[in-house]
Amino acid sequence: MATAPTTPLPPEADRRDAGLGWLRDLSFSAVLGDETAMAVIDDAHGDRAWLLTNPDAVRRFIASIEAELARPDPQLLAV
């Protein structure tokens, strides 16, 4: 039995750019302390920026970045 070298992704599959996904539109800097944290998040298009000073919000933001970077690329799973 022969298998095609690649299998096309269904249209509803999540496509993203080279491992960056929604991160490609953001730049950020974060500082974490034991009980404090701060992050500056800038939209790449230059029309928005956020300053997070709530330590829980900063840690959730960093966790979402880590999760995005750890998520497998569906393009690689389609073979």
JSON list of N, CA and C in Angstrom, two decimals:
[
{"chain": "A", "resi": 1, "resn": "MET", "atom": "N", "xyz": [0.84, -1.18, 0.00]},
{"chain": "A", "resi": 1, "resn": "MET", "atom": "CA", "xyz": [0.00, 0.00, 0.00]},
{"chain": "A", "resi": 1, "resn": "MET", "atom": "C", "xyz": [0.88, 1.24, 0.00]},
{"chain": "A", "resi": 2, "resn": "ALA", "atom": "N", "xyz": [0.60, 2.15, -0.88]},
{"chain": "A", "resi": 2, "resn": "ALA", "atom": "CA", "xyz": [1.38, 3.39, -0.98]},
{"chain": "A", "resi": 2, "resn": "ALA", "atom": "C", "xyz": [0.61, 4.52, -0.33]},
{"chain": "A", "resi": 3, "resn": "THR", "atom": "N", "xyz": [1.34, 5.37, 0.34]},
{"chain": "A", "resi": 3, "resn": "THR", "atom": "CA", "xyz": [0.76, 6.54, 1.00]},
{"chain": "A", "resi": 3, "resn": "THR", "atom": "C", "xyz": [1.30, 7.79, 0.32]},
{"chain": "A", "resi": 4, "resn": "ALA", "atom": "N", "xyz": [0.45, 8.73, 0.10]},
{"chain": "A", "resi": 4, "resn": "ALA", "atom": "CA", "xyz": [0.90, 10.00, -0.50]},
{"chain": "A", "resi": 4, "resn": "ALA", "atom": "C", "xyz": [1.96, 10.64, 0.39]},
{"chain": "A", "resi": 5, "resn": "PRO", "atom": "N", "xyz": [2.95, 11.31, -0.21]},
{"chain": "A", "resi": 5, "resn": "PRO", "atom": "CA", "xyz": [4.01, 11.91, 0.60]},
{"chain": "A", "resi": 5, "resn": "PRO", "atom": "C", "xyz": [3.51, 12.96, 1.59]},
{"chain": "A", "resi": 6, "resn": "THR", "atom": "N", "xyz": [2.45, 13.64, 1.25]},
{"chain": "A", "resi": 6, "resn": "THR", "atom": "CA", "xyz": [1.87, 14.61, 2.18]},
{"chain": "A", "resi": 6, "resn": "THR", "atom": "C", "xyz": [0.35, 14.48, 2.13]},
{"chain": "A", "resi": 7, "resn": "THR", "atom": "N", "xyz": [-0.26, 14.84, 3.20]},
{"chain": "A", "resi": 7, "resn": "THR", "atom": "CA", "xyz": [-1.71, 14.84, 3.29]},
{"chain": "A", "resi": 7, "resn": "THR", "atom": "C", "xyz": [-2.16, 16.28, 3.46]},
{"chain": "A", "resi": 8, "resn": "PRO", "atom": "N", "xyz": [-3.04, 16.78, 2.61]},
{"chain": "A", "resi": 8, "resn": "PRO", "atom": "CA", "xyz": [-3.47, 18.18, 2.77]},
{"chain": "A", "resi": 8, "resn": "PRO", "atom": "C", "xyz": [-4.23, 18.38, 4.07]},
{"chain": "A", "resi": 9, "resn": "LEU", "atom": "N", "xyz": [-4.05, 19.56, 4.63]},
{"chain": "A", "resi": 9, "resn": "LEU", "atom": "CA", "xyz": [-4.77, 19.91, 5.86]},
{"chain": "A", "resi": 9, "resn": "LEU", "atom": "C", "xyz": [-6.21, 20.25, 5.53]},
{"chain": "A", "resi": 10, "resn": "PRO", "atom": "N", "xyz": [-7.13, 19.89, 6.41]},
{"chain": "A", "resi": 10, "resn": "PRO", "atom": "CA", "xyz": [-8.51, 20.34, 6.19]},
{"chain": "A", "resi": 10, "resn": "PRO", "atom": "C", "xyz": [-8.59, 21.86, 6.32]},
{"chain": "A", "resi": 11, "resn": "PRO", "atom": "N", "xyz": [-9.56, 22.50, 5.65]},
{"chain": "A", "resi": 11, "resn": "PRO", "atom": "CA", "xyz": [-9.64, 23.96, 5.68]},
{"chain": "A", "resi": 11, "resn": "PRO", "atom": "C", "xyz": [-9.79, 24.54, 7.08]},
{"chain": "A", "resi": 12, "resn": "GLU", "atom": "N", "xyz": [-10.37, 23.79, 8.01]},
{"chain": "A", "resi": 12, "resn": "GLU", "atom": "CA", "xyz": [-10.55, 24.35, 9.35]},
{"chain": "A", "resi": 12, "resn": "GLU", "atom": "C", "xyz": [-9.31, 24.21, 10.23]},
{"chain": "A", "resi": 13, "resn": "ALA", "atom": "N", "xyz": [-8.25, 23.61, 9.70]},
{"chain": "A", "resi": 13, "resn": "ALA", "atom": "CA", "xyz": [-7.03, 23.44, 10.50]},
{"chain": "A", "resi": 13, "resn": "ALA", "atom": "C", "xyz": [-6.42, 24.80, 10.81]},
{"chain": "A", "resi": 14, "resn": "ASP", "atom": "N", "xyz": [-5.82, 24.88, 11.96]},
{"chain": "A", "resi": 14, "resn": "ASP", "atom": "CA", "xyz": [-5.17, 26.12, 12.39]},
{"chain": "A", "resi": 14, "resn": "ASP", "atom": "C", "xyz": [-3.85, 26.26, 11.66]},
{"chain": "A", "resi": 15, "resn": "ARG", "atom": "N", "xyz": [-3.74, 27.26, 10.82]},
{"chain": "A", "resi": 15, "resn": "ARG", "atom": "CA", "xyz": [-2.47, 27.53, 10.12]},
{"chain": "A", "resi": 15, "resn": "ARG", "atom": "C", "xyz": [-1.82, 28.73, 10.80]},
{"chain": "A", "resi": 16, "resn": "ARG", "atom": "N", "xyz": [-0.52, 28.66, 10.91]},
{"chain": "A", "resi": 16, "resn": "ARG", "atom": "CA", "xyz": [0.20, 29.77, 11.52]},
{"chain": "A", "resi": 16, "resn": "ARG", "atom": "C", "xyz": [1.55, 29.92, 10.87]},
{"chain": "A", "resi": 17, "resn": "ASP", "atom": "N", "xyz": [2.17, 31.05, 11.06]},
{"chain": "A", "resi": 17, "resn": "ASP", "atom": "CA", "xyz": [3.44, 31.35, 10.42]},
{"chain": "A", "resi": 17, "resn": "ASP", "atom": "C", "xyz": [4.60, 30.80, 11.23]},
{"chain": "A", "resi": 18, "resn": "ALA", "atom": "N", "xyz": [5.37, 30.00, 10.61]},
{"chain": "A", "resi": 18, "resn": "ALA", "atom": "CA", "xyz": [6.66, 29.50, 11.11]},
{"chain": "A", "resi": 18, "resn": "ALA", "atom": "C", "xyz": [6.83, 29.50, 12.62]},
{"chain": "A", "resi": 19, "resn": "GLY", "atom": "N", "xyz": [5.89, 28.90, 13.32]},
{"chain": "A", "resi": 19, "resn": "GLY", "atom": "CA", "xyz": [6.03, 28.73, 14.76]},
{"chain": "A", "resi": 19, "resn": "GLY", "atom": "C", "xyz": [5.74, 29.95, 15.61]},
{"chain": "A", "resi": 20, "resn": "LEU", "atom": "N", "xyz": [5.31, 31.04, 15.02]},
{"chain": "A", "resi": 20, "resn": "LEU", "atom": "CA", "xyz": [5.08, 32.24, 15.82]},
{"chain": "A", "resi": 20, "resn": "LEU", "atom": "C", "xyz": [3.62, 32.53, 16.09]},
{"chain": "A", "resi": 21, "resn": "GLY", "atom": "N", "xyz": [2.73, 32.12, 15.21]},
{"chain": "A", "resi": 21, "resn": "GLY", "atom": "CA", "xyz": [1.31, 32.35, 15.44]},
{"chain": "A", "resi": 21, "resn": "GLY", "atom": "C", "xyz": [1.01, 33.81, 15.75]},
{"chain": "A", "resi": 22, "resn": "TRP", "atom": "N", "xyz": [0.22, 34.03, 16.78]},
{"chain": "A", "resi": 22, "resn": "TRP", "atom": "CA", "xyz": [-0.17, 35.39, 17.15]},
{"chain": "A", "resi": 22, "resn": "TRP", "atom": "C", "xyz": [1.00, 36.20, 17.69]},
{"chain": "A", "resi": 23, "resn": "LEU", "atom": "N", "xyz": [2.11, 35.56, 18.01]},
{"chain": "A", "resi": 23, "resn": "LEU", "atom": "CA", "xyz": [3.26, 36.29, 18.56]},
{"chain": "A", "resi": 23, "resn": "LEU", "atom": "C", "xyz": [3.96, 37.16, 17.52]},
{"chain": "A", "resi": 24, "resn": "ARG", "atom": "N", "xyz": [3.75, 36.87, 16.25]},
{"chain": "A", "resi": 24, "resn": "ARG", "atom": "CA", "xyz": [4.47, 37.63, 15.23]},
{"chain": "A", "resi": 24, "resn": "ARG", "atom": "C", "xyz": [4.06, 39.10, 15.22]},
{"chain": "A", "resi": 25, "resn": "ASP", "atom": "N", "xyz": [2.91, 39.41, 15.77]},
{"chain": "A", "resi": 25, "resn": "ASP", "atom": "CA", "xyz": [2.42, 40.80, 15.80]},
{"chain": "A", "resi": 25, "resn": "ASP", "atom": "C", "xyz": [2.74, 41.52, 17.10]},
{"chain": "A", "resi": 26, "resn": "LEU", "atom": "N", "xyz": [3.48, 40.89, 18.00]},
{"chain": "A", "resi": 26, "resn": "LEU", "atom": "CA", "xyz": [3.76, 41.50, 19.30]},
{"chain": "A", "resi": 26, "resn": "LEU", "atom": "C", "xyz": [5.25, 41.55, 19.58]},
{"chain": "A", "resi": 27, "resn": "SER", "atom": "N", "xyz": [5.64, 42.57, 20.32]},
{"chain": "A", "resi": 27, "resn": "SER", "atom": "CA", "xyz": [6.95, 42.58, 20.96]},
{"chain": "A", "resi": 27, "resn": "SER", "atom": "C", "xyz": [6.67, 42.86, 22.43]},
{"chain": "A", "resi": 28, "resn": "PHE", "atom": "N", "xyz": [7.49, 42.31, 23.29]},
{"chain": "A", "resi": 28, "resn": "PHE", "atom": "CA", "xyz": [7.22, 42.46, 24.71]},
{"chain": "A", "resi": 28, "resn": "PHE", "atom": "C", "xyz": [8.51, 42.36, 25.51]},
{"chain": "A", "resi": 29, "resn": "SER", "atom": "N", "xyz": [8.43, 42.88, 26.71]},
{"chain": "A", "resi": 29, "resn": "SER", "atom": "CA", "xyz": [9.51, 42.77, 27.69]},
{"chain": "A", "resi": 29, "resn": "SER", "atom": "C", "xyz": [8.85, 42.58, 29.04]},
{"chain": "A", "resi": 30, "resn": "ALA", "atom": "N", "xyz": [9.38, 41.65, 29.82]},
{"chain": "A", "resi": 30, "resn": "ALA", "atom": "CA", "xyz": [8.79, 41.36, 31.13]},
{"chain": "A", "resi": 30, "resn": "ALA", "atom": "C", "xyz": [9.88, 41.25, 32.18]},
{"chain": "A", "resi": 31, "resn": "VAL", "atom": "N", "xyz": [9.54, 41.68, 33.38]},
{"chain": "A", "resi": 31, "resn": "VAL", "atom": "CA", "xyz": [10.43, 41.56, 34.54]},
{"chain": "A", "resi": 31, "resn": "VAL", "atom": "C", "xyz": [9.62, 40.88, 35.64]},
{"chain": "A", "resi": 32, "resn": "LEU", "atom": "N", "xyz": [10.18, 39.81, 36.19]},
{"chain": "A", "resi": 32, "resn": "LEU", "atom": "CA", "xyz": [9.48, 39.06, 37.24]},
{"chain": "A", "resi": 32, "resn": "LEU", "atom": "C", "xyz": [10.29, 39.09, 38.52]},
{"chain": "A", "resi": 33, "resn": "GLY", "atom": "N", "xyz": [9.60, 39.36, 39.62]},
{"chain": "A", "resi": 33, "resn": "GLY", "atom": "CA", "xyz": [10.18, 39.26, 40.95]},
{"chain": "A", "resi": 33, "resn": "GLY", "atom": "C", "xyz": [9.43, 38.20, 41.73]},
{"chain": "A", "resi": 34, "resn": "ASP", "atom": "N", "xyz": [9.79, 38.02, 42.98]},
{"chain": "A", "resi": 34, "resn": "ASP", "atom": "CA", "xyz": [9.10, 37.03, 43.80]},
{"chain": "A", "resi": 34, "resn": "ASP", "atom": "C", "xyz": [7.63, 37.38, 43.99]},
{"chain": "A", "resi": 35, "resn": "GLU", "atom": "N", "xyz": [7.35, 38.65, 44.25]},
{"chain": "A", "resi": 35, "resn": "GLU", "atom": "CA", "xyz": [5.97, 39.07, 44.51]},
{"chain": "A", "resi": 35, "resn": "GLU", "atom": "C", "xyz": [5.48, 40.16, 43.56]},
{"chain": "A", "resi": 36, "resn": "THR", "atom": "N", "xyz": [6.33, 40.56, 42.64]},
{"chain": "A", "resi": 36, "resn": "THR", "atom": "CA", "xyz": [5.95, 41.62, 41.69]},
{"chain": "A", "resi": 36, "resn": "THR", "atom": "C", "xyz": [6.29, 41.17, 40.28]},
{"chain": "A", "resi": 37, "resn": "ALA", "atom": "N", "xyz": [5.67, 41.81, 39.33]},
{"chain": "A", "resi": 37, "resn": "ALA", "atom": "CA", "xyz": [5.96, 41.54, 37.92]},
{"chain": "A", "resi": 37, "resn": "ALA", "atom": "C", "xyz": [5.42, 42.69, 37.09]},
{"chain": "A", "resi": 38, "resn": "MET", "atom": "N", "xyz": [6.06, 42.91, 35.94]},
{"chain": "A", "resi": 38, "resn": "MET", "atom": "CA", "xyz": [5.62, 43.96, 35.04]},
{"chain": "A", "resi": 38, "resn": "MET", "atom": "C", "xyz": [5.96, 43.52, 33.62]},
{"chain": "A", "resi": 39, "resn": "ALA", "atom": "N", "xyz": [5.10, 43.84, 32.69]},
{"chain": "A", "resi": 39, "resn": "ALA", "atom": "CA", "xyz": [5.35, 43.56, 31.28]},
{"chain": "A", "resi": 39, "resn": "ALA", "atom": "C", "xyz": [4.86, 44.72, 30.43]},
{"chain": "A", "resi": 40, "resn": "VAL", "atom": "N", "xyz": [5.63, 45.03, 29.41]},
{"chain": "A", "resi": 40, "resn": "VAL", "atom": "CA", "xyz": [5.22, 46.00, 28.40]},
{"chain": "A", "resi": 40, "resn": "VAL", "atom": "C", "xyz": [5.01, 45.20, 27.12]},
{"chain": "A", "resi": 41, "resn": "ILE", "atom": "N", "xyz": [3.83, 45.32, 26.55]},
{"chain": "A", "resi": 41, "resn": "ILE", "atom": "CA", "xyz": [3.47, 44.58, 25.34]},
{"chain": "A", "resi": 41, "resn": "ILE", "atom": "C", "xyz": [3.13, 45.60, 24.27]},
{"chain": "A", "resi": 42, "resn": "ASP", "atom": "N", "xyz": [3.76, 45.47, 23.11]},
{"chain": "A", "resi": 42, "resn": "ASP", "atom": "CA", "xyz": [3.58, 46.43, 22.03]},
{"chain": "A", "resi": 42, "resn": "ASP", "atom": "C", "xyz": [3.05, 45.73, 20.79]},
{"chain": "A", "resi": 43, "resn": "ASP", "atom": "N", "xyz": [2.01, 46.30, 20.21]},
{"chain": "A", "resi": 43, "resn": "ASP", "atom": "CA", "xyz": [1.47, 45.80, 18.95]},
{"chain": "A", "resi": 43, "resn": "ASP", "atom": "C", "xyz": [2.43, 46.18, 17.83]},
{"chain": "A", "resi": 44, "resn": "ALA", "atom": "N", "xyz": [2.76, 45.24, 16.97]},
{"chain": "A", "resi": 44, "resn": "ALA", "atom": "CA", "xyz": [3.73, 45.48, 15.90]},
{"chain": "A", "resi": 44, "resn": "ALA", "atom": "C", "xyz": [3.25, 46.56, 14.93]},
{"chain": "A", "resi": 45, "resn": "HIS", "atom": "N", "xyz": [1.97, 46.78, 14.87]},
{"chain": "A", "resi": 45, "resn": "HIS", "atom": "CA", "xyz": [1.45, 47.80, 13.96]},
{"chain": "A", "resi": 45, "resn": "HIS", "atom": "C", "xyz": [1.54, 49.20, 14.57]},
{"chain": "A", "resi": 46, "resn": "GLY", "atom": "N", "xyz": [1.96, 49.29, 15.81]},
{"chain": "A", "resi": 46, "resn": "GLY", "atom": "CA", "xyz": [2.24, 50.56, 16.43]},
{"chain": "A", "resi": 46, "resn": "GLY", "atom": "C", "xyz": [1.06, 51.34, 16.94]},
{"chain": "A", "resi": 47, "resn": "ASP", "atom": "N", "xyz": [-0.13, 50.79, 16.89]},
{"chain": "A", "resi": 47, "resn": "ASP", "atom": "CA", "xyz": [-1.28, 51.58, 17.34]},
{"chain": "A", "resi": 47, "resn": "ASP", "atom": "C", "xyz": [-1.73, 51.23, 18.74]},
{"chain": "A", "resi": 48, "resn": "ARG", "atom": "N", "xyz": [-1.12, 50.22, 19.37]},
{"chain": "A", "resi": 48, "resn": "ARG", "atom": "CA", "xyz": [-1.52, 49.86, 20.74]},
{"chain": "A", "resi": 48, "resn": "ARG", "atom": "C", "xyz": [-0.32, 49.38, 21.53]},
{"chain": "A", "resi": 49, "resn": "ALA", "atom": "N", "xyz": [-0.38, 49.64, 22.84]},
{"chain": "A", "resi": 49, "resn": "ALA", "atom": "CA", "xyz": [0.62, 49.10, 23.77]},
{"chain": "A", "resi": 49, "resn": "ALA", "atom": "C", "xyz": [-0.06, 48.91, 25.11]},
{"chain": "A", "resi": 50, "resn": "TRP", "atom": "N", "xyz": [0.41, 47.94, 25.86]},
{"chain": "A", "resi": 50, "resn": "TRP", "atom": "CA", "xyz": [-0.17, 47.65, 27.17]},
{"chain": "A", "resi": 50, "resn": "TRP", "atom": "C", "xyz": [0.94, 47.58, 28.20]},
{"chain": "A", "resi": 51, "resn": "LEU", "atom": "N", "xyz": [0.63, 48.03, 29.39]},
{"chain": "A", "resi": 51, "resn": "LEU", "atom": "CA", "xyz": [1.52, 47.89, 30.54]},
{"chain": "A", "resi": 51, "resn": "LEU", "atom": "C", "xyz": [0.79, 47.04, 31.56]},
{"chain": "A", "resi": 52, "resn": "LEU", "atom": "N", "xyz": [1.31, 45.85, 31.81]},
{"chain": "A", "resi": 52, "resn": "LEU", "atom": "CA", "xyz": [0.72, 44.96, 32.82]},
{"chain": "A", "resi": 52, "resn": "LEU", "atom": "C", "xyz": [1.52, 45.09, 34.10]},
{"chain": "A", "resi": 53, "resn": "THR", "atom": "N", "xyz": [0.83, 45.39, 35.19]},
{"chain": "A", "resi": 53, "resn": "THR", "atom": "CA", "xyz": [1.50, 45.49, 36.49]},
{"chain": "A", "resi": 53, "resn": "THR", "atom": "C", "xyz": [0.97, 44.48, 37.49]},
{"chain": "A", "resi": 54, "resn": "ASN", "atom": "N", "xyz": [-0.10, 43.79, 37.14]},
{"chain": "A", "resi": 54, "resn": "ASN", "atom": "CA", "xyz": [-0.64, 42.76, 38.01]},
{"chain": "A", "resi": 54, "resn": "ASN", "atom": "C", "xyz": [0.21, 41.50, 37.83]},
{"chain": "A", "resi": 55, "resn": "PRO", "atom": "N", "xyz": [0.88, 41.02, 38.89]},
{"chain": "A", "resi": 55, "resn": "PRO", "atom": "CA", "xyz": [1.76, 39.86, 38.76]},
{"chain": "A", "resi": 55, "resn": "PRO", "atom": "C", "xyz": [1.07, 38.62, 38.17]},
{"chain": "A", "resi": 56, "resn": "ASP", "atom": "N", "xyz": [-0.19, 38.39, 38.55]},
{"chain": "A", "resi": 56, "resn": "ASP", "atom": "CA", "xyz": [-0.90, 37.23, 38.00]},
{"chain": "A", "resi": 56, "resn": "ASP", "atom": "C", "xyz": [-1.13, 37.38, 36.50]},
{"chain": "A", "resi": 57, "resn": "ALA", "atom": "N", "xyz": [-1.47, 38.58, 36.06]},
{"chain": "A", "resi": 57, "resn": "ALA", "atom": "CA", "xyz": [-1.70, 38.82, 34.63]},
{"chain": "A", "resi": 57, "resn": "ALA", "atom": "C", "xyz": [-0.40, 38.65, 33.84]},
{"chain": "A", "resi": 58, "resn": "VAL", "atom": "N", "xyz": [0.70, 39.12, 34.39]},
{"chain": "A", "resi": 58, "resn": "VAL", "atom": "CA", "xyz": [2.00, 38.98, 33.72]},
{"chain": "A", "resi": 58, "resn": "VAL", "atom": "C", "xyz": [2.36, 37.50, 33.60]},
{"chain": "A", "resi": 59, "resn": "ARG", "atom": "N", "xyz": [2.18, 36.76, 34.66]},
{"chain": "A", "resi": 59, "resn": "ARG", "atom": "CA", "xyz": [2.51, 35.33, 34.63]},
{"chain": "A", "resi": 59, "resn": "ARG", "atom": "C", "xyz": [1.59, 34.56, 33.67]},
{"chain": "A", "resi": 60, "resn": "ARG", "atom": "N", "xyz": [0.31, 34.95, 33.59]},
{"chain": "A", "resi": 60, "resn": "ARG", "atom": "CA", "xyz": [-0.59, 34.31, 32.63]},
{"chain": "A", "resi": 60, "resn": "ARG", "atom": "C", "xyz": [-0.17, 34.63, 31.19]},
{"chain": "A", "resi": 61, "resn": "PHE", "atom": "N", "xyz": [0.25, 35.87, 30.96]},
{"chain": "A", "resi": 61, "resn": "PHE", "atom": "CA", "xyz": [0.72, 36.25, 29.63]},
{"chain": "A", "resi": 61, "resn": "PHE", "atom": "C", "xyz": [1.95, 35.44, 29.25]},
{"chain": "A", "resi": 62, "resn": "ILE", "atom": "N", "xyz": [2.90, 35.32, 30.16]},
{"chain": "A", "resi": 62, "resn": "ILE", "atom": "CA", "xyz": [4.11, 34.54, 29.88]},
{"chain": "A", "resi": 62, "resn": "ILE", "atom": "C", "xyz": [3.75, 33.07, 29.65]},
{"chain": "A", "resi": 63, "resn": "ALA", "atom": "N", "xyz": [2.82, 32.54, 30.43]},
{"chain": "A", "resi": 63, "resn": "ALA", "atom": "CA", "xyz": [2.39, 31.15, 30.24]},
{"chain": "A", "resi": 63, "resn": "ALA", "atom": "C", "xyz": [1.74, 30.96, 28.87]},
{"chain": "A", "resi": 64, "resn": "SER", "atom": "N", "xyz": [1.00, 31.96, 28.40]},
{"chain": "A", "resi": 64, "resn": "SER", "atom": "CA", "xyz": [0.37, 31.83, 27.07]},
{"chain": "A", "resi": 64, "resn": "SER", "atom": "C", "xyz": [1.43, 31.86, 25.97]},
{"chain": "A", "resi": 65, "resn": "ILE", "atom": "N", "xyz": [2.49, 32.63, 26.16]},
{"chain": "A", "resi": 65, "resn": "ILE", "atom": "CA", "xyz": [3.59, 32.64, 25.20]},
{"chain": "A", "resi": 65, "resn": "ILE", "atom": "C", "xyz": [4.28, 31.29, 25.18]},
{"chain": "A", "resi": 66, "resn": "GLU", "atom": "N", "xyz": [4.56, 30.76, 26.36]},
{"chain": "A", "resi": 66, "resn": "GLU", "atom": "CA", "xyz": [5.20, 29.44, 26.43]},
{"chain": "A", "resi": 66, "resn": "GLU", "atom": "C", "xyz": [4.33, 28.37, 25.79]},
{"chain": "A", "resi": 67, "resn": "ALA", "atom": "N", "xyz": [3.02, 28.44, 26.00]},
{"chain": "A", "resi": 67, "resn": "ALA", "atom": "CA", "xyz": [2.11, 27.46, 25.41]},
{"chain": "A", "resi": 67, "resn": "ALA", "atom": "C", "xyz": [2.09, 27.58, 23.89]},
{"chain": "A", "resi": 68, "resn": "GLU", "atom": "N", "xyz": [2.10, 28.79, 23.38]},
{"chain": "A", "resi": 68, "resn": "GLU", "atom": "CA", "xyz": [2.11, 28.99, 21.92]},
{"chain": "A", "resi": 68, "resn": "GLU", "atom": "C", "xyz": [3.39, 28.43, 21.31]},
{"chain": "A", "resi": 69, "resn": "LEU", "atom": "N", "xyz": [4.51, 28.68, 21.96]},
{"chain": "A", "resi": 69, "resn": "LEU", "atom": "CA", "xyz": [5.78, 28.19, 21.42]},
{"chain": "A", "resi": 69, "resn": "LEU", "atom": "C", "xyz": [5.90, 26.67, 21.52]},
{"chain": "A", "resi": 70, "resn": "ALA", "atom": "N", "xyz": [5.23, 26.06, 22.48]},
{"chain": "A", "resi": 70, "resn": "ALA", "atom": "CA", "xyz": [5.30, 24.61, 22.65]},
{"chain": "A", "resi": 70, "resn": "ALA", "atom": "C", "xyz": [4.28, 23.87, 21.79]},
{"chain": "A", "resi": 71, "resn": "ARG", "atom": "N", "xyz": [3.31, 24.59, 21.24]},
{"chain": "A", "resi": 71, "resn": "ARG", "atom": "CA", "xyz": [2.24, 23.96, 20.45]},
{"chain": "A", "resi": 71, "resn": "ARG", "atom": "C", "xyz": [2.81, 23.42, 19.14]},
{"chain": "A", "resi": 72, "resn": "PRO", "atom": "N", "xyz": [2.49, 22.17, 18.80]},
{"chain": "A", "resi": 72, "resn": "PRO", "atom": "CA", "xyz": [3.01, 21.62, 17.54]},
{"chain": "A", "resi": 72, "resn": "PRO", "atom": "C", "xyz": [2.40, 22.34, 16.34]},
{"chain": "A", "resi": 73, "resn": "ASP", "atom": "N", "xyz": [3.19, 22.48, 15.32]},
{"chain": "A", "resi": 73, "resn": "ASP", "atom": "CA", "xyz": [2.74, 23.12, 14.10]},
{"chain": "A", "resi": 73, "resn": "ASP", "atom": "C", "xyz": [1.90, 22.13, 13.30]},
{"chain": "A", "resi": 74, "resn": "PRO", "atom": "N", "xyz": [0.64, 22.45, 13.00]},
{"chain": "A", "resi": 74, "resn": "PRO", "atom": "CA", "xyz": [-0.22, 21.51, 12.26]},
{"chain": "A", "resi": 74, "resn": "PRO", "atom": "C", "xyz": [0.34, 21.14, 10.89]},
{"chain": "A", "resi": 75, "resn": "GLN", "atom": "N", "xyz": [1.13, 22.02, 10.29]},
{"chain": "A", "resi": 75, "resn": "GLN", "atom": "CA", "xyz": [1.75, 21.69, 9.00]},
{"chain": "A", "resi": 75, "resn": "GLN", "atom": "C", "xyz": [2.64, 20.47, 9.13]},
{"chain": "A", "resi": 76, "resn": "LEU", "atom": "N", "xyz": [3.32, 20.33, 10.26]},
{"chain": "A", "resi": 76, "resn": "LEU", "atom": "CA", "xyz": [4.22, 19.21, 10.46]},
{"chain": "A", "resi": 76, "resn": "LEU", "atom": "C", "xyz": [3.47, 17.93, 10.81]},
{"chain": "A", "resi": 77, "resn": "LEU", "atom": "N", "xyz": [2.28, 18.07, 11.36]},
{"chain": "A", "resi": 77, "resn": "LEU", "atom": "CA", "xyz": [1.50, 16.90, 11.76]},
{"chain": "A", "resi": 77, "resn": "LEU", "atom": "C", "xyz": [0.68, 16.31, 10.62]},
{"chain": "A", "resi": 78, "resn": "ALA", "atom": "N", "xyz": [0.63, 16.97, 9.50]},
{"chain": "A", "resi": 78, "resn": "ALA", "atom": "CA", "xyz": [-0.25, 16.56, 8.41]},
{"chain": "A", "resi": 78, "resn": "ALA", "atom": "C", "xyz": [0.35, 15.50, 7.50]},
{"chain": "A", "resi": 79, "resn": "VAL", "atom": "N", "xyz": [1.48, 14.97, 7.82]},
{"chain": "A", "resi": 79, "resn": "VAL", "atom": "CA", "xyz": [2.09, 13.95, 6.95]},
{"chain": "A", "resi": 79, "resn": "VAL", "atom": "C", "xyz": [1.75, 12.57, 7.42]}
]
